[in-house]
């Protein structure tokens, strides 16, 4: 089972991101379960959403406590939330930022993970550029597809189109493709 | 057809397949997405011949439902938490009048203190209101059980409450195999009411009944629920024959046959329990579980049979009767009153506290060693409790327990005026 935890802030579409990731996995004939952390939904408040992907039925209903991948949609969360809690030693870390990990103060933490498992992408900027809204969620799951082979980009773009039919979806697909192409591995 | 979708939307589609004629809606988290979904289907014309009525409260929602059901319309509504409390009087009226309404409860804790998260205290508060209560383990089950609920309700002329864990199921995206409309049309005939308000043939419903007949009316309501013990598995069988999936019935068991430790629970936590059972089975422990799907009527015979060879029973429930213990365990103990087997009662997941595999392993370790107390609170923070008790000992006017504990654990600023 591959377990993903998405950290974001209310309004950034963390829950929709988890849903789209589950749809992408479903389109690959996998079982997937996406669910939010069930907090009060307020703009700007820390939000967590989860997605599990497996080749068999998923019965587990606890929150994702030991993620295989962390998607951090707002790096300011590193200062207020224990984002790394339970991250597996060989886990993946995808951060929405245009800054370096040293600037974010998490270079040491990132070095604990295997090479090629830590990626950054300026997802908010890409979303503003292509979608006209600071919604990094589609870009983040596209970057996950780039970072690890758990999910294909084609499935991600198909899931985006299902979630947001029409112009908004197409714009998000363009942003996601750009995120896939421009995601940077930390060395 | 296989789909990846939110539990609430899946239930909305399932309810639509049952061709309801009146839907009364008042929003309350976490069931709101269900009635919103149905509202969109009525507006778009996808759900035809259905009147969608926005009402001003939960009391109104079920009261309108009582009216429409009495007039012979297949009627659906949904609620949760404080909403079911607010409609309580109508809940009893619907069953007392024998009106086959189907209502979803997106299970959520009851305040005070205010809590929007999942437990099952809301449904349990109405466990003796005369409704059939069916609890769902997965969203697939919720889809199938909702459709079956209409048939059960209408055959017996009894309302059915379909209970599904709020957020954990209602807000979870997962794989759903949605039945086809033709299958459901074959399974569920049009509503043919046992009693109907008809201007051409006036009758009185909900009449006053005095001491000369009240006991008999109540006794017959009980008889109908006993009939449901036969009917529920039968309807599940009919559904399986048409849709090809077994997801109804009174209880379901998992690796229970040779289990020395038998866990009994209801709702979505059964999934996590099954995973933990598989891990413990690999270590050679004989452990299994029973999911109670029908809590009302309570399947005494099935519980007895399932527990016949167990050395200990662990009843894990997301509800709690203050001053007593768990409602489910009380019922299980009654069912097993002639079987000399220890029944441990575990209160878990109140107000949305996650029930984790780690906690369940610790719990089952203690159970296997017969070290559990009769009433156990999973993951209770004893230190927080002791500190609050100490505050109360030291200060007669120590203030609100809820506020004190939030300050204690740092969830709100520690500025006591």
XYZ file of C-alpha atoms in Angstrom:
604
model
C 0.000 0.000 0.000
C 1.207 3.505 -0.883
C 0.037 6.198 1.522
C 0.088 9.920 0.840
C -0.477 12.781 3.241
C -1.134 16.238 1.853
C -0.511 19.252 4.070
C -2.026 22.527 2.973
C -4.076 25.462 4.103
C -7.815 25.921 3.781
C -8.518 27.165 0.246
C -5.516 25.451 -1.391
C -7.487 22.402 -2.475
C -5.660 19.770 -0.424
C -8.838 17.691 -0.153
C -9.553 17.979 -3.881
C -5.930 17.027 -4.528
C -6.318 13.825 -2.515
C -9.572 13.080 -4.357
C -7.962 13.600 -7.768
C -5.038 11.395 -6.768
C -7.490 8.641 -5.797
C -9.316 9.001 -9.111
C -5.994 8.809 -10.981
C -5.175 5.555 -9.166
C -8.686 4.233 -9.856
C -8.171 4.932 -13.572
C -5.133 2.639 -13.354
C -7.404 -0.118 -11.969
C -5.999 0.295 -8.478
C -7.940 0.603 -5.272
C -7.728 4.037 -3.689
C -9.186 5.799 -0.719
C -9.055 9.574 -0.222
C -10.356 11.408 2.796
C -9.900 14.720 4.587
C -8.714 15.243 8.147
C -12.216 16.372 9.064
C -11.340 19.683 10.665
C -13.449 22.793 10.543
C -12.848 24.182 7.091
C -11.514 27.720 7.307
C -9.502 29.675 4.761
C -5.856 29.656 5.775
C -6.124 27.104 8.578
C -3.821 24.065 8.382
C -5.555 21.248 6.502
C -4.526 17.629 6.040
C -5.877 15.222 3.457
C -4.957 11.609 2.828
C -4.844 9.131 -0.015
C -4.123 5.402 0.074
C -3.395 3.400 -3.084
C -3.232 -0.381 -3.228
C -3.749 -3.319 -5.545
C -6.397 -4.797 -3.258
C -9.392 -3.510 -1.324
C -8.438 -0.910 1.291
C -10.145 -1.573 4.609
C -8.026 0.561 6.906
C -9.802 3.661 8.240
C -7.175 5.295 10.448
C -5.543 8.548 9.313
C -2.316 8.112 7.333
C 0.192 7.946 10.180
C 3.244 6.632 8.283
C 3.123 8.217 4.828
C 5.141 6.985 1.859
C 4.845 10.473 0.411
C 4.260 13.922 1.831
C 2.923 16.749 -0.316
C 3.494 20.102 1.373
C 1.400 22.758 -0.340
C 2.557 25.595 1.912
C 6.123 25.515 3.277
C 5.186 27.910 6.101
C 3.535 24.845 7.646
C 7.005 23.512 8.515
C 7.057 26.161 11.263
C 3.695 25.322 12.818
C 2.816 21.684 12.104
C 4.828 18.489 12.601
C 4.741 17.857 8.864
C 7.354 15.077 8.936
C 5.538 13.008 11.610
C 5.740 9.328 10.700
C 7.290 9.839 7.240
C 8.893 6.573 6.186
C 12.702 6.495 5.971
C 12.449 5.864 2.223
C 9.515 8.222 1.761
C 9.021 10.986 -0.770
C 8.726 14.683 -0.032
C 7.220 17.142 -2.518
C 7.263 20.818 -1.539
C 5.475 23.704 -3.183
C 8.164 26.369 -3.192
C 10.360 28.489 -5.427
C 12.949 28.668 -2.646
C 15.812 26.347 -1.822
C 15.503 23.842 1.011
C 18.246 25.726 2.863
C 16.126 28.880 2.719
C 13.178 26.884 4.100
C 15.412 25.526 6.877
C 14.672 21.889 6.077
C 17.849 20.885 4.247
C 18.976 18.608 7.097
C 15.599 16.912 7.255
C 15.604 16.439 3.473
C 19.066 14.815 3.609
C 17.595 12.048 5.786
C 15.649 10.824 2.765
C 17.152 8.853 -0.151
C 18.529 10.809 -3.108
C 15.842 11.562 -5.659
C 13.060 11.428 -3.078
C 12.852 15.150 -2.332
C 11.366 17.424 -4.977
C 10.387 21.062 -5.178
C 8.017 22.775 -7.552
C 6.742 26.361 -7.629
C 3.172 25.073 -7.850
C 1.359 28.191 -6.694
C 3.137 30.296 -9.327
C 2.306 27.750 -12.040
C -1.336 27.681 -10.947
C -1.581 31.470 -11.004
C 0.082 31.558 -14.416
C -2.071 28.874 -16.049
C -5.279 28.736 -14.007
C -5.414 32.254 -12.635
C -5.891 30.959 -9.097
C -3.350 30.061 -6.391
C -4.506 26.410 -6.275
C -1.407 24.232 -6.265
C -3.169 20.875 -5.842
C -3.111 19.610 -9.443
C 0.538 20.631 -9.820
C 1.456 18.840 -6.611
C 0.068 15.473 -7.663
C 1.686 15.908 -11.079
C 5.004 16.473 -9.277
C 4.346 13.307 -7.274
C 3.862 11.433 -10.547
C 7.267 12.773 -11.658
C 8.972 11.923 -8.351
C 7.849 8.320 -8.048
C 6.250 5.890 -10.463
C 3.212 5.198 -8.290
C 0.988 7.114 -10.629
C 1.204 8.108 -14.309
C 0.888 11.708 -15.460
C -1.780 10.655 -17.973
C -3.930 9.324 -15.123
C -3.403 12.546 -13.189
C -4.509 14.701 -16.122
C -7.520 12.440 -16.727
C -8.464 12.776 -13.045
C -8.143 16.565 -13.233
C -10.482 16.626 -16.238
C -13.007 14.461 -14.359
C -12.912 16.685 -11.278
C -13.000 19.968 -13.192
C -14.673 19.462 -16.563
C -14.206 22.262 -19.095
C -11.918 25.259 -19.112
C -10.796 25.102 -15.483
C -9.787 21.481 -15.921
C -7.887 22.162 -19.151
C -6.010 25.034 -17.513
C -5.125 22.790 -14.589
C -3.927 20.113 -16.987
C -1.553 22.636 -18.594
C -0.316 23.642 -15.125
C 0.096 19.997 -14.107
C 2.106 19.234 -17.254
C 4.331 22.225 -16.486
C 4.746 21.029 -12.894
C 5.684 17.558 -14.118
C 8.280 19.019 -16.495
C 9.734 21.563 -14.074
C 9.784 19.698 -10.754
C 13.323 19.729 -9.388
C 14.994 16.910 -7.494
C 17.017 17.995 -4.481
C 20.678 16.893 -4.574
C -20.634 0.285 -12.980
C -17.355 0.942 -11.175
C -16.792 4.527 -10.094
C -14.411 6.359 -7.804
C -16.594 8.705 -5.810
C -17.396 10.311 -2.494
C -19.496 8.230 -0.098
C -22.172 10.907 0.148
C -22.533 11.177 -3.622
C -22.676 7.397 -3.881
C -25.526 7.319 -1.362
C -27.300 10.118 -3.235
C -27.086 8.091 -6.463
C -28.261 4.946 -4.677
C -31.243 6.750 -3.168
C -32.070 8.131 -6.623
C -32.029 4.590 -8.035
C -34.773 3.756 -5.518
C -36.969 6.414 -7.187
C -38.041 8.406 -4.108
C -41.046 10.652 -4.640
C -40.425 13.122 -1.824
C -37.080 14.188 -0.355
C -37.090 16.530 2.634
C -33.790 18.252 3.211
C -32.233 20.246 5.961
C -28.443 20.480 5.989
C -26.259 19.349 8.852
C -22.646 18.187 8.713
C -21.652 15.488 7.817
C -24.708 14.366 5.806
C -25.174 17.586 3.828
C -23.482 16.385 0.639
C -26.077 13.612 0.326
C -29.116 15.883 0.179
C -27.182 18.441 -1.887
C -26.398 15.709 -4.385
C -30.033 14.648 -4.535
C -31.114 18.261 -4.884
C -28.927 18.624 -7.961
C -30.331 15.417 -9.435
C -33.916 16.597 -8.969
C -33.119 20.012 -10.440
C -31.308 18.586 -13.458
C -34.126 16.160 -14.140
C -31.916 13.127 -13.621
C -34.245 12.135 -10.761
C -37.775 12.374 -12.126
C -41.149 12.395 -10.384
C -39.608 13.554 -7.161
C -40.512 16.581 -5.084
C -37.527 18.072 -3.271
C -38.625 20.116 -0.281
C -36.302 22.460 1.569
C -37.554 22.821 5.107
C -36.685 25.074 8.019
C -35.426 22.479 10.505
C -34.876 18.803 11.117
C -38.168 18.652 12.975
C -39.840 19.951 9.843
C -37.857 17.601 7.609
C -39.203 14.499 9.269
C -42.646 15.988 9.876
C -43.010 16.703 6.156
C -41.685 13.198 5.557
C -44.389 11.775 7.799
C -47.010 13.655 5.801
C -45.704 12.580 2.425
C -45.243 8.970 3.471
C -48.760 8.900 4.906
C -49.994 10.208 1.566
C -48.354 7.246 -0.138
C -45.128 8.770 -1.448
C -41.786 6.973 -1.154
C -39.984 9.337 1.212
C -36.353 9.968 2.076
C -34.463 12.333 4.351
C -31.083 12.493 6.077
C -29.704 13.963 9.260
C -26.997 13.738 11.911
C -26.092 14.611 15.467
C -28.107 17.496 16.956
C -30.412 17.197 13.949
C -31.743 13.812 14.988
C -32.243 15.115 18.516
C -34.225 18.055 17.200
C -36.503 15.726 15.229
C -36.785 13.199 18.065
C -40.522 13.558 18.559
C -41.141 13.024 14.855
C -38.750 10.021 14.873
C -41.081 8.267 17.336
C -44.159 9.392 15.412
C -42.892 7.988 12.124
C -42.418 4.546 13.619
C -45.491 4.696 15.843
C -47.595 5.411 12.777
C -45.830 2.707 10.797
C -44.566 4.948 7.994
C -41.823 3.392 5.866
C -39.524 6.415 5.585
C -35.828 5.830 4.890
C -33.433 8.180 6.642
C -29.665 8.318 6.505
C -27.802 9.276 9.640
C -24.257 10.485 8.927
C -23.059 9.492 12.349
C -21.633 12.314 14.423
C -21.122 13.013 18.105
C -23.654 14.910 20.162
C -22.806 18.072 22.131
C -22.168 19.731 24.443
C -19.277 20.284 24.020
C -19.847 20.968 20.322
C -18.154 18.339 18.200
C -18.676 17.849 14.489
C -16.683 14.613 14.253
C -17.762 11.006 14.079
C -19.133 8.715 16.693
C -22.433 6.847 16.823
C -24.117 8.437 19.820
C -26.673 10.172 17.595
C -28.164 7.008 16.080
C -27.892 5.247 19.411
C -29.952 7.963 21.087
C -32.836 6.784 18.887
C -32.141 3.057 19.130
C -35.394 2.429 20.967
C -37.564 4.720 18.851
C -39.054 1.845 16.861
C -37.011 2.281 13.664
C -34.986 -0.444 12.063
C -31.329 0.575 12.314
C -28.770 -0.717 9.826
C -25.068 0.175 10.203
C -22.720 0.239 7.193
C -19.088 -0.853 7.130
C -18.130 0.627 3.747
C -19.569 3.019 1.209
C -20.335 0.076 -1.057
C -22.404 -1.371 1.740
C -24.060 2.018 2.259
C -25.107 2.033 -1.409
C -26.531 -1.478 -1.256
C -28.122 -1.160 2.180
C -29.917 2.093 1.316
C -31.629 0.428 -1.628
C -32.527 -2.599 0.483
C -33.811 -0.273 3.223
C -36.699 0.928 1.047
C -37.823 -2.634 0.417
C -37.546 -3.632 4.082
C -39.351 -0.479 5.219
C -42.203 -0.822 2.763
C -42.739 -4.567 3.231
C -43.084 -4.118 6.999
C -44.451 -0.565 7.081
C -41.640 0.446 9.448
C -39.145 3.289 8.985
C -35.489 2.415 8.457
C -32.477 4.414 9.570
C -29.303 3.718 7.591
C -26.322 4.657 9.737
C -22.950 5.461 8.187
C -19.949 6.950 9.937
C -19.726 10.670 9.324
C -16.626 11.885 7.470
C -14.942 8.472 7.619
C -17.492 7.186 5.107
C -19.521 10.210 4.014
C -16.431 12.176 2.949
C -14.261 9.279 1.737
C -13.607 8.818 -1.968
C -13.452 5.152 -2.789
C -14.388 2.575 -5.378
C -18.118 2.001 -5.756
C -19.861 -0.550 -7.915
C -23.097 1.304 -8.653
C -26.049 -0.912 -9.588
C -27.917 -0.263 -12.832
C -31.370 1.357 -12.786
C -32.892 -1.710 -14.458
C -31.562 -3.957 -11.681
C -33.042 -1.750 -8.975
C -36.359 -1.462 -10.813
C -36.457 -5.258 -10.849
C -35.497 -5.462 -7.164
C -37.698 -2.708 -5.760
C -41.350 -2.537 -6.860
C -43.273 0.758 -6.631
C -44.426 1.712 -3.117
C -47.751 0.114 -2.302
C -48.650 1.637 1.068
C -50.340 -0.431 3.750
C -52.241 2.695 4.828
C -52.787 5.876 2.841
C -54.374 9.282 3.270
C -56.930 9.572 0.524
C -59.599 12.318 0.319
C -61.932 9.842 -1.366
C -61.630 7.466 1.527
C -60.904 9.518 4.660
C -59.058 7.886 7.545
C -57.447 9.114 10.720
C -53.784 8.294 11.342
C -51.937 8.770 14.602
C -55.182 8.633 16.552
C -55.328 8.682 20.328
C -55.102 5.206 21.814
C -55.852 4.701 25.492
C -54.793 2.078 28.006
C -57.236 -0.377 26.462
C -55.115 -0.832 23.343
C -51.730 0.945 23.672
C -49.882 -2.175 24.830
C -51.168 -4.151 21.860
C -50.089 -1.437 19.420
C -46.605 -1.458 20.929
C -46.478 -5.248 21.027
C -47.351 -5.411 17.339
C -44.568 -2.916 16.586
C -42.221 -5.345 18.322
C -43.652 -8.225 16.300
C -42.919 -6.315 13.109
C -39.314 -5.863 14.184
C -39.107 -9.581 14.962
C -40.434 -10.174 11.445
C -37.615 -7.959 10.222
C -35.154 -10.519 11.606
C -36.477 -12.872 8.918
C -36.995 -10.262 6.242
C -33.626 -8.467 6.322
C -31.582 -11.544 5.300
C -34.256 -12.454 2.744
C -34.113 -9.005 1.125
C -30.313 -9.199 1.130
C -30.597 -12.507 -0.707
C -33.010 -11.088 -3.301
C -30.638 -8.153 -3.798
C -27.652 -10.464 -4.201
C -29.523 -12.495 -6.812
C -30.209 -9.416 -8.927
C -27.194 -7.206 -8.285
C -24.713 -10.010 -7.661
C -23.332 -8.742 -4.402
C -23.922 -9.908 -0.846
C -23.957 -6.830 1.337
C -26.991 -7.002 3.547
C -28.083 -9.292 6.318
C -28.209 -9.014 10.090
C -24.543 -9.575 10.919
C -21.394 -10.477 9.050
C -18.503 -12.452 10.468
C -14.793 -12.465 9.684
C -12.524 -15.355 10.688
C -14.936 -15.934 13.546
C -15.469 -19.692 13.348
C -12.479 -20.802 15.405
C -11.872 -17.460 17.136
C -11.060 -17.543 20.838
C -11.189 -13.760 20.945
C -14.203 -12.389 19.124
C -14.473 -8.656 18.503
C -17.966 -7.264 18.001
C -18.449 -3.810 16.555
C -20.422 -1.863 13.992
C -19.705 0.590 11.233
C -16.529 1.552 9.410
C -14.102 0.571 12.191
C -14.706 -3.050 11.206
C -12.325 -2.467 8.270
C -9.437 -1.486 10.520
C -10.296 -4.346 12.878
C -10.107 -6.822 9.967
C -6.620 -5.582 9.037
C -5.485 -5.990 12.650
C -7.040 -9.467 12.813
C -5.089 -10.524 9.703
C -1.840 -9.304 11.271
C -2.561 -11.197 14.501
C -3.679 -14.334 12.671
C -0.227 -14.388 11.048
C 1.211 -14.606 14.571
C -1.085 -17.547 15.253
C -3.699 -15.833 17.409
C -7.221 -17.131 17.026
C -9.111 -13.869 16.675
C -12.055 -12.846 14.547
C -14.861 -10.348 14.446
C -18.579 -9.874 14.067
C -20.029 -6.787 12.411
C -23.517 -5.995 13.613
C -25.363 -4.601 10.620
C -28.856 -4.642 12.104
C -28.775 -3.092 15.552
C -32.566 -2.810 15.598
C -33.940 -5.386 15.520
C -31.100 -6.801 17.574
C -30.092 -10.183 16.148
C -29.901 -12.121 19.410
C -29.883 -15.595 17.846
C -27.165 -14.732 15.325
C -24.975 -13.135 18.007
C -25.372 -16.204 20.228
C -24.468 -18.528 17.405
C -21.450 -16.470 16.349
C -20.192 -16.342 19.945
C -20.835 -19.996 20.770
C -17.184 -21.078 20.747
C -15.437 -17.850 21.768
C -13.475 -17.665 25.015
C -13.871 -13.929 25.310
C -15.862 -11.191 23.602
C -14.610 -7.653 23.053
C -17.404 -5.227 22.197
C -15.899 -2.085 20.706
C -18.336 0.762 20.241
C -18.316 4.428 19.301
C -21.027 5.362 21.727
C -21.311 5.663 25.434
C -24.165 5.857 27.921
C -22.794 8.036 30.699
C -23.412 6.338 34.024
C -23.740 2.908 32.433
C -21.265 1.981 29.675
C -21.780 0.924 26.095
C -25.216 0.364 24.601
C -23.973 -2.298 22.219
C -22.221 -4.253 24.984
C -25.347 -4.137 27.138
C -27.284 -5.699 24.286
C -24.591 -8.294 23.600
C -24.441 -9.233 27.293
C -28.189 -9.728 27.277
C -27.935 -11.953 24.213
C -25.194 -13.994 25.894
C -26.766 -14.125 29.354
C -26.889 -17.926 29.229
C -23.331 -18.263 27.877
C -20.572 -18.052 30.502
C -18.149 -15.952 28.477
C -16.499 -12.692 29.578
C -17.698 -9.646 27.621
C -15.253 -6.749 27.675
C -16.693 -3.389 26.737
C -14.441 -0.904 24.968
C -15.520 2.661 24.312
C -13.557 4.033 21.372
C -13.508 6.772 18.783
C -15.690 9.243 20.669
C -15.944 12.657 19.032
C -13.771 11.536 16.107
C -10.711 10.227 17.963
C -9.010 7.951 15.421
C -9.070 4.239 16.217
C -5.605 3.161 15.131
C -4.141 -0.253 14.432
C -1.545 0.358 17.163
C -4.228 1.047 19.764
C -6.195 -2.007 18.656
C -3.096 -4.239 18.925
C -2.476 -3.012 22.483
C -6.115 -3.548 23.300
C -6.229 -7.065 21.879
C -2.995 -7.945 23.709
C -4.677 -7.070 26.974
C -7.851 -8.885 25.953
C -5.949 -12.063 25.035
C -4.370 -12.015 28.509
C -7.803 -11.359 30.057
C -6.405 -8.224 31.634
C -9.081 -5.847 30.357
C -11.485 -4.289 32.801
C -15.204 -4.733 32.115
C -15.458 -1.167 30.810
C -12.388 0.184 29.061
C -11.812 3.532 27.348
C -9.469 3.197 24.377
C -6.588 5.706 24.472
C -8.031 7.574 27.452
C -5.467 10.138 28.582
C -5.474 9.312 32.280
C -3.033 12.116 33.130
C -5.313 14.784 31.698
C -8.206 13.270 33.623
C -6.249 13.219 36.892
C -5.144 16.828 36.509
C -8.747 17.956 35.999
C -9.891 15.939 39.011
C -7.115 17.604 41.012
C -8.293 21.067 39.884
C -11.777 20.178 41.058
C -10.440 18.976 44.419
C -8.484 22.189 44.932
C -11.095 24.648 43.703
C -14.813 24.359 44.207
C -15.297 26.836 41.371
C -12.840 25.183 38.984
C -14.883 26.071 35.906
C -15.943 24.212 32.764
C -14.382 20.778 32.368
C -14.213 21.128 28.582
C -12.506 24.536 28.715
C -10.101 23.414 31.432
C -9.003 20.382 29.445
C -8.524 22.382 26.230
C -6.252 24.749 28.178
C -4.481 21.815 29.797
C -3.572 20.172 26.507
C -2.662 23.514 24.941
C -5.475 23.544 22.381
C -6.415 27.076 23.489
C -4.300 29.764 25.112
C -3.712 29.209 28.823
C -5.028 32.570 29.919
C -7.447 31.995 32.737
C -9.043 35.224 33.858
